[in-house]
mmCIF file of C-alpha atoms in Angstrom:
data_model
loop_
_atom_site.group_PDB
_atom_site.id
_atom_site.type_symbol
_atom_site.label_atom_id
_atom_site.label_comp_id
_atom_site.label_asym_id
_atom_site.label_seq_id
_atom_site.Cartn_x
_atom_site.Cartn_y
_atom_site.Cartn_z
ATOM 1 C CA UNK A 1 13.720 -18.019 -3.922
ATOM 2 C CA UNK A 2 10.180 -18.843 -5.042
ATOM 3 C CA UNK A 3 7.961 -15.972 -3.861
ATOM 4 C CA UNK A 4 4.178 -15.803 -3.805
ATOM 5 C CA UNK A 5 3.171 -12.163 -4.338
ATOM 6 C CA UNK A 6 -0.454 -11.482 -3.447
ATOM 7 C CA UNK A 7 -1.939 -8.389 -5.038
ATOM 8 C CA UNK A 8 0.429 -8.663 -7.990
ATOM 9 C CA UNK A 9 -2.103 -6.867 -10.217
ATOM 10 C CA UNK A 10 -2.431 -3.915 -7.872
ATOM 11 C CA UNK A 11 -0.721 -0.533 -7.640
ATOM 12 C CA UNK A 12 2.217 -1.750 -5.540
ATOM 13 C CA UNK A 13 2.370 -5.315 -6.817
ATOM 14 C CA UNK A 14 2.774 -4.182 -10.416
ATOM 15 C CA UNK A 15 5.867 -2.212 -9.389
ATOM 16 C CA UNK A 16 7.197 -4.880 -7.029
ATOM 17 C CA UNK A 17 7.027 -7.936 -9.285
ATOM 18 C CA UNK A 18 9.759 -6.824 -11.721
ATOM 19 C CA UNK A 19 11.974 -5.642 -8.842
ATOM 20 C CA UNK A 20 11.757 -9.098 -7.264
ATOM 21 C CA UNK A 21 12.438 -10.783 -10.599
ATOM 22 C CA UNK A 22 15.445 -8.552 -11.236
ATOM 23 C CA UNK A 23 16.841 -9.660 -7.863
ATOM 24 C CA UNK A 24 16.728 -13.253 -9.090
ATOM 25 C CA UNK A 25 13.538 -14.476 -7.429
ATOM 26 C CA UNK A 26 10.907 -16.648 -9.088
ATOM 27 C CA UNK A 27 7.659 -14.718 -8.665
ATOM 28 C CA UNK A 28 4.184 -16.220 -8.781
ATOM 29 C CA UNK A 29 1.147 -14.005 -8.403
ATOM 30 C CA UNK A 30 -2.246 -14.223 -6.774
ATOM 31 C CA UNK A 31 -4.885 -11.527 -7.204
ATOM 32 C CA UNK A 32 -8.661 -11.198 -7.319
ATOM 33 C CA UNK A 33 -8.217 -9.021 -10.408
ATOM 34 C CA UNK A 34 -10.619 -6.287 -9.316
ATOM 35 C CA UNK A 35 -8.190 -3.562 -10.421
ATOM 36 C CA UNK A 36 -6.266 -5.405 -13.125
ATOM 37 C CA UNK A 37 -7.642 -3.116 -15.842
ATOM 38 C CA UNK A 38 -6.701 0.135 -14.082
ATOM 39 C CA UNK A 39 -3.781 0.686 -16.446
ATOM 40 C CA UNK A 40 -2.240 3.993 -17.501
ATOM 41 C CA UNK A 41 0.232 3.558 -20.314
ATOM 42 C CA UNK A 42 1.492 0.264 -21.758
ATOM 43 C CA UNK A 43 0.022 -2.886 -20.221
ATOM 44 C CA UNK A 44 2.414 -4.371 -17.660
ATOM 45 C CA UNK A 45 3.927 -7.821 -18.085
ATOM 46 C CA UNK A 46 2.610 -9.736 -15.086
ATOM 47 C CA UNK A 47 4.370 -12.751 -13.578
ATOM 48 C CA UNK A 48 2.608 -16.120 -13.832
ATOM 49 C CA UNK A 49 -0.331 -16.124 -11.472
ATOM 50 C CA UNK A 50 -3.898 -17.009 -10.666
ATOM 51 C CA UNK A 51 -7.029 -14.905 -10.367
ATOM 52 C CA UNK A 52 -8.223 -15.955 -6.913
ATOM 53 C CA UNK A 53 -10.162 -14.135 -4.238
ATOM 54 C CA UNK A 54 -8.041 -13.934 -1.072
ATOM 55 C CA UNK A 55 -10.901 -15.526 0.844
ATOM 56 C CA UNK A 56 -10.669 -18.629 -1.387
ATOM 57 C CA UNK A 57 -6.959 -19.367 -1.084
ATOM 58 C CA UNK A 58 -6.100 -23.022 -0.457
ATOM 59 C CA UNK A 59 -3.012 -24.951 0.585
ATOM 60 C CA UNK A 60 -2.246 -25.562 -3.094
ATOM 61 C CA UNK A 61 -1.544 -21.860 -3.609
ATOM 62 C CA UNK A 62 1.310 -21.867 -1.081
ATOM 63 C CA UNK A 63 2.742 -25.302 -1.880
ATOM 64 C CA UNK A 64 6.406 -25.154 -2.873
ATOM 65 C CA UNK A 65 6.726 -21.490 -1.932
ATOM 66 C CA UNK A 66 9.729 -20.213 0.047
ATOM 67 C CA UNK A 67 8.261 -16.843 1.012
ATOM 68 C CA UNK A 68 5.013 -14.901 0.810
ATOM 69 C CA UNK A 69 4.755 -11.160 0.221
ATOM 70 C CA UNK A 70 1.209 -10.267 1.155
ATOM 71 C CA UNK A 71 -0.005 -7.006 -0.390
ATOM 72 C CA UNK A 72 -3.592 -7.934 -1.311
ATOM 73 C CA UNK A 73 -6.223 -5.982 0.624
ATOM 74 C CA UNK A 74 -9.086 -3.552 0.376
ATOM 75 C CA UNK A 75 -6.654 -0.718 0.371
ATOM 76 C CA UNK A 76 -7.065 2.741 1.897
ATOM 77 C CA UNK A 77 -9.255 4.403 4.485
ATOM 78 C CA UNK A 78 -12.298 5.522 2.397
ATOM 79 C CA UNK A 79 -12.573 2.089 0.777
ATOM 80 C CA UNK A 80 -12.240 0.343 4.131
ATOM 81 C CA UNK A 81 -14.985 2.503 5.608
ATOM 82 C CA UNK A 82 -17.369 1.697 2.737
ATOM 83 C CA UNK A 83 -18.069 -1.753 4.172
ATOM 84 C CA UNK A 84 -16.182 -2.310 7.443
ATOM 85 C CA UNK A 85 -17.376 -5.909 7.738
ATOM 86 C CA UNK A 86 -15.793 -6.719 4.344
ATOM 87 C CA UNK A 87 -12.613 -4.931 5.367
ATOM 88 C CA UNK A 88 -12.281 -7.198 8.390
ATOM 89 C CA UNK A 89 -13.296 -10.287 6.420
ATOM 90 C CA UNK A 90 -10.759 -9.714 3.639
ATOM 91 C CA UNK A 91 -7.983 -7.688 5.238
ATOM 92 C CA UNK A 92 -7.976 -9.428 8.605
ATOM 93 C CA UNK A 93 -9.482 -12.924 8.574
ATOM 94 C CA UNK A 94 -8.412 -13.921 5.057
ATOM 95 C CA UNK A 95 -4.896 -12.591 5.657
ATOM 96 C CA UNK A 96 -4.447 -14.608 8.845
ATOM 97 C CA UNK A 97 -5.844 -17.694 7.143
ATOM 98 C CA UNK A 98 -3.301 -17.253 4.334
ATOM 99 C CA UNK A 99 -0.516 -17.004 6.903
ATOM 100 C CA UNK A 100 -1.624 -20.206 8.648
ATOM 101 C CA UNK A 101 -1.736 -22.056 5.346
ATOM 102 C CA UNK A 102 1.729 -20.737 4.512
ATOM 103 C CA UNK A 103 3.179 -21.761 7.863
ATOM 104 C CA UNK A 104 1.659 -25.240 7.590
ATOM 105 C CA UNK A 105 3.089 -25.590 4.071
ATOM 106 C CA UNK A 106 6.611 -24.863 5.301
ATOM 107 C CA UNK A 107 6.893 -21.265 4.069
ATOM 108 C CA UNK A 108 9.763 -19.713 5.996
ATOM 109 C CA UNK A 109 9.149 -15.979 5.642
ATOM 110 C CA UNK A 110 5.917 -13.962 5.446
ATOM 111 C CA UNK A 111 6.246 -10.258 4.650
ATOM 112 C CA UNK A 112 3.053 -8.449 5.539
ATOM 113 C CA UNK A 113 2.159 -5.069 4.049
ATOM 114 C CA UNK A 114 0.993 -3.133 7.079
ATOM 115 C CA UNK A 115 0.772 0.668 7.263
ATOM 116 C CA UNK A 116 1.878 3.709 9.196
ATOM 117 C CA UNK A 117 -1.841 4.460 9.485
ATOM 118 C CA UNK A 118 -1.756 2.284 12.604
ATOM 119 C CA UNK A 119 -0.389 5.389 14.377
ATOM 120 C CA UNK A 120 -3.426 7.344 13.113
ATOM 121 C CA UNK A 121 -4.196 9.723 15.949
ATOM 122 C CA UNK A 122 -0.684 10.122 17.318
ATOM 123 C CA UNK A 123 -0.566 13.854 16.574
ATOM 124 C CA UNK A 124 2.226 16.177 17.646
ATOM 125 C CA UNK A 125 5.577 16.788 16.050
ATOM 126 C CA UNK A 126 7.610 14.027 17.732
ATOM 127 C CA UNK A 127 8.799 11.149 15.559
ATOM 128 C CA UNK A 128 6.785 7.961 16.030
ATOM 129 C CA UNK A 129 8.783 4.723 16.246
ATOM 130 C CA UNK A 130 7.532 1.151 16.010
ATOM 131 C CA UNK A 131 7.058 0.767 19.771
ATOM 132 C CA UNK A 132 4.717 3.774 19.994
ATOM 133 C CA UNK A 133 1.069 3.226 20.987
ATOM 134 C CA UNK A 134 -1.114 2.243 18.061
ATOM 135 C CA UNK A 135 -4.133 4.514 17.586
ATOM 136 C CA UNK A 136 -5.915 3.460 14.369
ATOM 137 C CA UNK A 137 -8.910 5.628 13.512
ATOM 138 C CA UNK A 138 -10.351 3.711 10.524
ATOM 139 C CA UNK A 139 -11.440 0.106 9.834
ATOM 140 C CA UNK A 140 -8.570 -0.182 7.333
ATOM 141 C CA UNK A 141 -5.922 0.692 9.918
ATOM 142 C CA UNK A 142 -7.640 -1.362 12.610
ATOM 143 C CA UNK A 143 -7.591 -4.421 10.345
ATOM 144 C CA UNK A 144 -3.833 -4.029 9.950
ATOM 145 C CA UNK A 145 -3.329 -3.938 13.730
ATOM 146 C CA UNK A 146 -5.381 -7.101 14.151
ATOM 147 C CA UNK A 147 -3.373 -8.959 11.502
ATOM 148 C CA UNK A 148 -0.080 -7.940 13.099
ATOM 149 C CA UNK A 149 -1.295 -9.287 16.447
ATOM 150 C CA UNK A 150 -2.416 -12.602 14.969
ATOM 151 C CA UNK A 151 0.741 -13.090 12.891
ATOM 152 C CA UNK A 152 2.843 -12.458 16.000
ATOM 153 C CA UNK A 153 1.056 -15.417 17.611
ATOM 154 C CA UNK A 154 1.998 -17.622 14.627
ATOM 155 C CA UNK A 155 5.726 -16.822 14.730
ATOM 156 C CA UNK A 156 7.985 -19.724 15.668
ATOM 157 C CA UNK A 157 11.397 -21.143 14.908
ATOM 158 C CA UNK A 158 10.395 -22.059 11.369
ATOM 159 C CA UNK A 159 7.996 -19.237 10.450
ATOM 160 C CA UNK A 160 9.128 -15.609 10.320
ATOM 161 C CA UNK A 161 6.467 -12.946 9.919
ATOM 162 C CA UNK A 162 7.700 -9.404 9.229
ATOM 163 C CA UNK A 163 5.416 -6.391 9.551
ATOM 164 C CA UNK A 164 6.251 -3.760 6.946
ATOM 165 C CA UNK A 165 4.467 -0.569 8.010
ATOM 166 C CA UNK A 166 4.554 1.385 4.779
ATOM 167 C CA UNK A 167 4.213 5.138 4.758
ATOM 168 C CA UNK A 168 1.616 6.527 2.336
ATOM 169 C CA UNK A 169 2.668 5.422 -1.129
ATOM 170 C CA UNK A 170 3.186 7.710 -4.091
ATOM 171 C CA UNK A 171 4.616 7.562 -7.591
ATOM 172 C CA UNK A 172 3.816 6.197 -11.015
ATOM 173 C CA UNK A 173 2.746 2.595 -11.436
ATOM 174 C CA UNK A 174 1.421 1.084 -14.667
ATOM 175 C CA UNK A 175 -1.646 0.239 -12.564
ATOM 176 C CA UNK A 176 -2.258 3.688 -11.252
ATOM 177 C CA UNK A 177 -4.053 4.843 -8.133
ATOM 178 C CA UNK A 178 -5.295 8.426 -8.024
ATOM 179 C CA UNK A 179 -6.794 8.201 -4.537
ATOM 180 C CA UNK A 180 -3.563 8.591 -2.560
ATOM 181 C CA UNK A 181 -2.460 12.037 -1.610
ATOM 182 C CA UNK A 182 0.458 12.962 -3.895
ATOM 183 C CA UNK A 183 -0.924 11.110 -6.924
ATOM 184 C CA UNK A 184 -4.261 12.826 -6.362
ATOM 185 C CA UNK A 185 -2.907 16.341 -5.953
ATOM 186 C CA UNK A 186 -0.729 16.100 -9.060
ATOM 187 C CA UNK A 187 -3.709 14.910 -11.088
ATOM 188 C CA UNK A 188 -5.914 17.748 -9.861
ATOM 189 C CA UNK A 189 -3.156 20.249 -10.627
ATOM 190 C CA UNK A 190 -2.778 19.078 -14.219
ATOM 191 C CA UNK A 191 -6.480 18.721 -14.944
ATOM 192 C CA UNK A 192 -7.792 21.826 -13.214
ATOM 193 C CA UNK A 193 -4.824 24.118 -12.561
ATOM 194 C CA UNK A 194 -5.508 23.868 -8.821
ATOM 195 C CA UNK A 195 -3.751 21.863 -6.122
ATOM 196 C CA UNK A 196 -6.925 21.250 -4.163
ATOM 197 C CA UNK A 197 -6.577 20.492 -0.437
ATOM 198 C CA UNK A 198 -9.873 19.847 1.370
ATOM 199 C CA UNK A 199 -8.384 19.615 4.877
ATOM 200 C CA UNK A 200 -6.721 22.521 6.647
ATOM 201 C CA UNK A 201 -3.323 21.327 5.376
ATOM 202 C CA UNK A 202 -1.777 20.897 8.836
ATOM 203 C CA UNK A 203 -1.715 17.078 9.277
ATOM 204 C CA UNK A 204 1.640 15.342 8.955
ATOM 205 C CA UNK A 205 1.970 12.611 6.349
ATOM 206 C CA UNK A 206 4.911 10.261 5.891
ATOM 207 C CA UNK A 207 5.271 9.376 2.201
ATOM 208 C CA UNK A 208 7.253 6.697 0.355
ATOM 209 C CA UNK A 209 7.608 5.936 -3.355
ATOM 210 C CA UNK A 210 6.169 2.657 -4.649
ATOM 211 C CA UNK A 211 9.600 1.720 -6.019
ATOM 212 C CA UNK A 212 11.195 2.222 -2.602
ATOM 213 C CA UNK A 213 8.542 -0.010 -1.033
ATOM 214 C CA UNK A 214 9.400 -2.655 -3.630
ATOM 215 C CA UNK A 215 13.097 -2.376 -2.837
ATOM 216 C CA UNK A 216 12.436 -2.570 0.915
ATOM 217 C CA UNK A 217 10.407 -5.767 0.605
ATOM 218 C CA UNK A 218 13.044 -7.274 -1.659
ATOM 219 C CA UNK A 219 15.720 -6.469 0.921
ATOM 220 C CA UNK A 220 13.633 -7.905 3.767
ATOM 221 C CA UNK A 221 13.238 -11.199 1.903
ATOM 222 C CA UNK A 222 16.900 -12.077 2.278
ATOM 223 C CA UNK A 223 17.837 -10.135 5.420
ATOM 224 C CA UNK A 224 19.228 -12.293 8.253
ATOM 225 C CA UNK A 225 16.393 -13.961 10.132
ATOM 226 C CA UNK A 226 17.499 -12.584 13.485
ATOM 227 C CA UNK A 227 17.348 -9.040 12.106
ATOM 228 C CA UNK A 228 13.701 -9.206 10.996
ATOM 229 C CA UNK A 229 11.992 -12.108 12.778
ATOM 230 C CA UNK A 230 8.587 -11.126 14.170
ATOM 231 C CA UNK A 231 9.424 -7.422 14.027
ATOM 232 C CA UNK A 232 7.598 -4.334 12.798
ATOM 233 C CA UNK A 233 9.370 -1.835 10.558
ATOM 234 C CA UNK A 234 8.326 1.601 9.390
ATOM 235 C CA UNK A 235 9.132 1.853 5.673
ATOM 236 C CA UNK A 236 10.089 5.280 4.363
ATOM 237 C CA UNK A 237 12.509 8.110 5.071
ATOM 238 C CA UNK A 238 12.300 11.030 7.485
ATOM 239 C CA UNK A 239 12.885 13.566 4.700
ATOM 240 C CA UNK A 240 9.442 12.621 3.365
ATOM 241 C CA UNK A 241 7.632 13.448 6.619
ATOM 242 C CA UNK A 242 5.679 16.434 5.315
ATOM 243 C CA UNK A 243 2.454 18.280 6.026
ATOM 244 C CA UNK A 244 -0.351 18.141 3.496
ATOM 245 C CA UNK A 245 0.218 21.850 2.815
ATOM 246 C CA UNK A 246 3.897 21.159 2.092
ATOM 247 C CA UNK A 247 2.922 18.360 -0.291
ATOM 248 C CA UNK A 248 0.661 20.821 -2.100
ATOM 249 C CA UNK A 249 3.504 23.327 -2.455
ATOM 250 C CA UNK A 250 5.757 20.624 -3.938
ATOM 251 C CA UNK A 251 3.031 19.790 -6.447
ATOM 252 C CA UNK A 252 2.639 23.443 -7.416
ATOM 253 C CA UNK A 253 6.373 23.588 -8.137
ATOM 254 C CA UNK A 254 6.160 20.439 -10.297
ATOM 255 C CA UNK A 255 3.114 21.554 -12.279
ATOM 256 C CA UNK A 256 3.843 24.970 -13.746
ATOM 257 C CA UNK A 257 1.016 27.452 -13.290
ATOM 258 C CA UNK A 258 -0.888 25.392 -10.727
ATOM 259 C CA UNK A 259 -2.228 27.272 -7.712
ATOM 260 C CA UNK A 260 -2.535 25.850 -4.202
ATOM 261 C CA UNK A 261 -6.102 26.050 -2.871
ATOM 262 C CA UNK A 262 -6.619 24.982 0.740
ATOM 263 C CA UNK A 263 -10.363 25.027 1.409
ATOM 264 C CA UNK A 264 -10.372 23.509 4.887
ATOM 265 C CA UNK A 265 -13.924 22.327 4.218
ATOM 266 C CA UNK A 266 -13.239 18.898 5.733
ATOM 267 C CA UNK A 267 -11.686 20.430 8.848
ATOM 268 C CA UNK A 268 -8.669 19.061 10.678
ATOM 269 C CA UNK A 269 -7.833 15.451 9.823
ATOM 270 C CA UNK A 270 -7.222 13.369 12.995
ATOM 271 C CA UNK A 271 -4.714 11.217 11.084
ATOM 272 C CA UNK A 272 -1.470 13.057 11.706
ATOM 273 C CA UNK A 273 1.913 11.495 12.470
ATOM 274 C CA UNK A 274 5.622 11.959 11.777
ATOM 275 C CA UNK A 275 7.496 8.689 11.584
ATOM 276 C CA UNK A 276 10.930 7.398 12.583
ATOM 277 C CA UNK A 277 12.296 5.014 9.933
ATOM 278 C CA UNK A 278 15.659 4.216 11.513
ATOM 279 C CA UNK A 279 14.861 0.684 12.685
ATOM 280 C CA UNK A 280 14.699 -0.780 9.173
ATOM 281 C CA UNK A 281 17.897 0.990 8.124
ATOM 282 C CA UNK A 282 19.636 -0.518 11.170
ATOM 283 C CA UNK A 283 18.289 -4.001 10.451
ATOM 284 C CA UNK A 284 19.007 -3.834 6.705
ATOM 285 C CA UNK A 285 21.985 -1.455 6.390
ATOM 286 C CA UNK A 286 22.169 -1.649 2.590
ATOM 287 C CA UNK A 287 18.705 -0.117 2.204
ATOM 288 C CA UNK A 288 17.595 3.493 2.083
ATOM 289 C CA UNK A 289 14.893 5.276 0.132
ATOM 290 C CA UNK A 290 15.871 6.929 -3.147
ATOM 291 C CA UNK A 291 12.827 9.076 -3.945
ATOM 292 C CA UNK A 292 11.771 12.442 -2.522
ATOM 293 C CA UNK A 293 8.283 13.929 -2.671
ATOM 294 C CA UNK A 294 9.479 16.549 -5.159
ATOM 295 C CA UNK A 295 10.951 13.904 -7.472
ATOM 296 C CA UNK A 296 7.736 11.914 -7.235
ATOM 297 C CA UNK A 297 5.602 14.926 -8.130
ATOM 298 C CA UNK A 298 7.731 15.569 -11.223
ATOM 299 C CA UNK A 299 7.598 11.888 -12.221
ATOM 300 C CA UNK A 300 3.821 11.780 -11.873
ATOM 301 C CA UNK A 301 3.285 14.994 -13.828
ATOM 302 C CA UNK A 302 5.448 13.654 -16.665
ATOM 303 C CA UNK A 303 3.665 10.284 -16.686
ATOM 304 C CA UNK A 304 0.195 11.863 -16.623
ATOM 305 C CA UNK A 305 1.087 14.080 -19.582
ATOM 306 C CA UNK A 306 2.833 11.334 -21.520
ATOM 307 C CA UNK A 307 -0.009 8.849 -21.188
ATOM 308 C CA UNK A 308 -2.827 11.350 -21.656
ATOM 309 C CA UNK A 309 -4.554 11.213 -18.290
ATOM 310 C CA UNK A 310 -8.171 12.387 -18.607
ATOM 311 C CA UNK A 311 -10.520 13.647 -15.923
ATOM 312 C CA UNK A 312 -12.824 10.661 -16.410
ATOM 313 C CA UNK A 313 -9.926 8.229 -15.965
ATOM 314 C CA UNK A 314 -8.651 10.157 -12.981
ATOM 315 C CA UNK A 315 -11.980 10.198 -11.158
ATOM 316 C CA UNK A 316 -13.298 6.774 -12.191
ATOM 317 C CA UNK A 317 -10.722 4.260 -13.433
ATOM 318 C CA UNK A 318 -7.980 5.156 -10.980
ATOM 319 C CA UNK A 319 -10.046 5.708 -7.830
ATOM 320 C CA UNK A 320 -10.591 2.435 -5.996
ATOM 321 C CA UNK A 321 -13.985 3.305 -4.520
ATOM 322 C CA UNK A 322 -15.332 4.436 -7.907
ATOM 323 C CA UNK A 323 -14.076 1.261 -9.611
ATOM 324 C CA UNK A 324 -15.837 -1.000 -7.122
ATOM 325 C CA UNK A 325 -19.052 1.015 -7.187
ATOM 326 C CA UNK A 326 -19.100 0.860 -10.989
ATOM 327 C CA UNK A 327 -18.535 -2.901 -10.907
ATOM 328 C CA UNK A 328 -21.314 -3.501 -8.387
ATOM 329 C CA UNK A 329 -23.694 -1.180 -10.262
ATOM 330 C CA UNK A 330 -22.960 -3.077 -13.474
ATOM 331 C CA UNK A 331 -23.539 -6.401 -11.741
ATOM 332 C CA UNK A 332 -20.099 -7.820 -12.534
ATOM 333 C CA UNK A 333 -19.238 -7.861 -8.814
ATOM 334 C CA UNK A 334 -21.686 -8.718 -6.035
ATOM 335 C CA UNK A 335 -22.142 -6.865 -2.766
ATOM 336 C CA UNK A 336 -19.451 -9.001 -1.113
ATOM 337 C CA UNK A 337 -16.978 -7.880 -3.823
ATOM 338 C CA UNK A 338 -16.836 -11.285 -5.458
ATOM 339 C CA UNK A 339 -16.986 -11.700 -9.221
ATOM 340 C CA UNK A 340 -20.365 -12.915 -10.435
ATOM 341 C CA UNK A 341 -20.039 -16.099 -12.435
#
């Protein structure tokens, strides 16, 4: 299968591309390249691809493609809140435009990287399934809800959108992100000796390893159409539904000598949800997650040590908001996050 992977030079795409290739797919990439240089360790071998802003995609980019895996986005809540209008322009409008172009070009399957953040303010200890009310609390999560709604309207007998609601990602990627919870806490622990938690530690977080996300998308590509057509799936495993305080304790076990410090200075986080992941396992019986939070913390600690993670890299090169602010301050990217020619 010829697969267009958007965001192939991002945190998840860099992990996913080789998994798709190993499964026998021909992968072509498409990425704006804003984070292509955020590499920790050896430079990854990218699939063939183009450096294109998502807002500038044309019919030529989807010609001859069997399926699209759409990861590209302004990714995470703080970044989305920086410029909400850009979040909606890129994450929502450009994503739906890509889907229309794909459908018109005869693409059969469109796997969309949504998020469990759509449940944002669910609260409580009950497991949240895909039919639960959606309560996004950030522009990032709201943009994902809007795309799901618009892709649902595009579904027909020839075009199958699938909404992959990923739990919060973790784990090593050659293109690292340090601004997601487990990756961040492990970095703080190694660099400062403290597992620093700024909330009160009580919110629930569902987590999933980047490699398990890659395997889930690969499985969804070839799953029977009737099992996945126009359906939403939570991607993760119930064992990785953990509180922020529990994540911190796992990090302290992985990083010898690190001490958990819960300051509570940011108060209670309204984003709290435990997630039911059984629907995807029922639809794709051969799939289940392989990674636990504890294994991920150990993997990250080893990778950070091995590749010599520094505080400057941690706070600047591997934090999405800092990367974009540095690029705009330097004038290489304009205030709409487009490269200056």
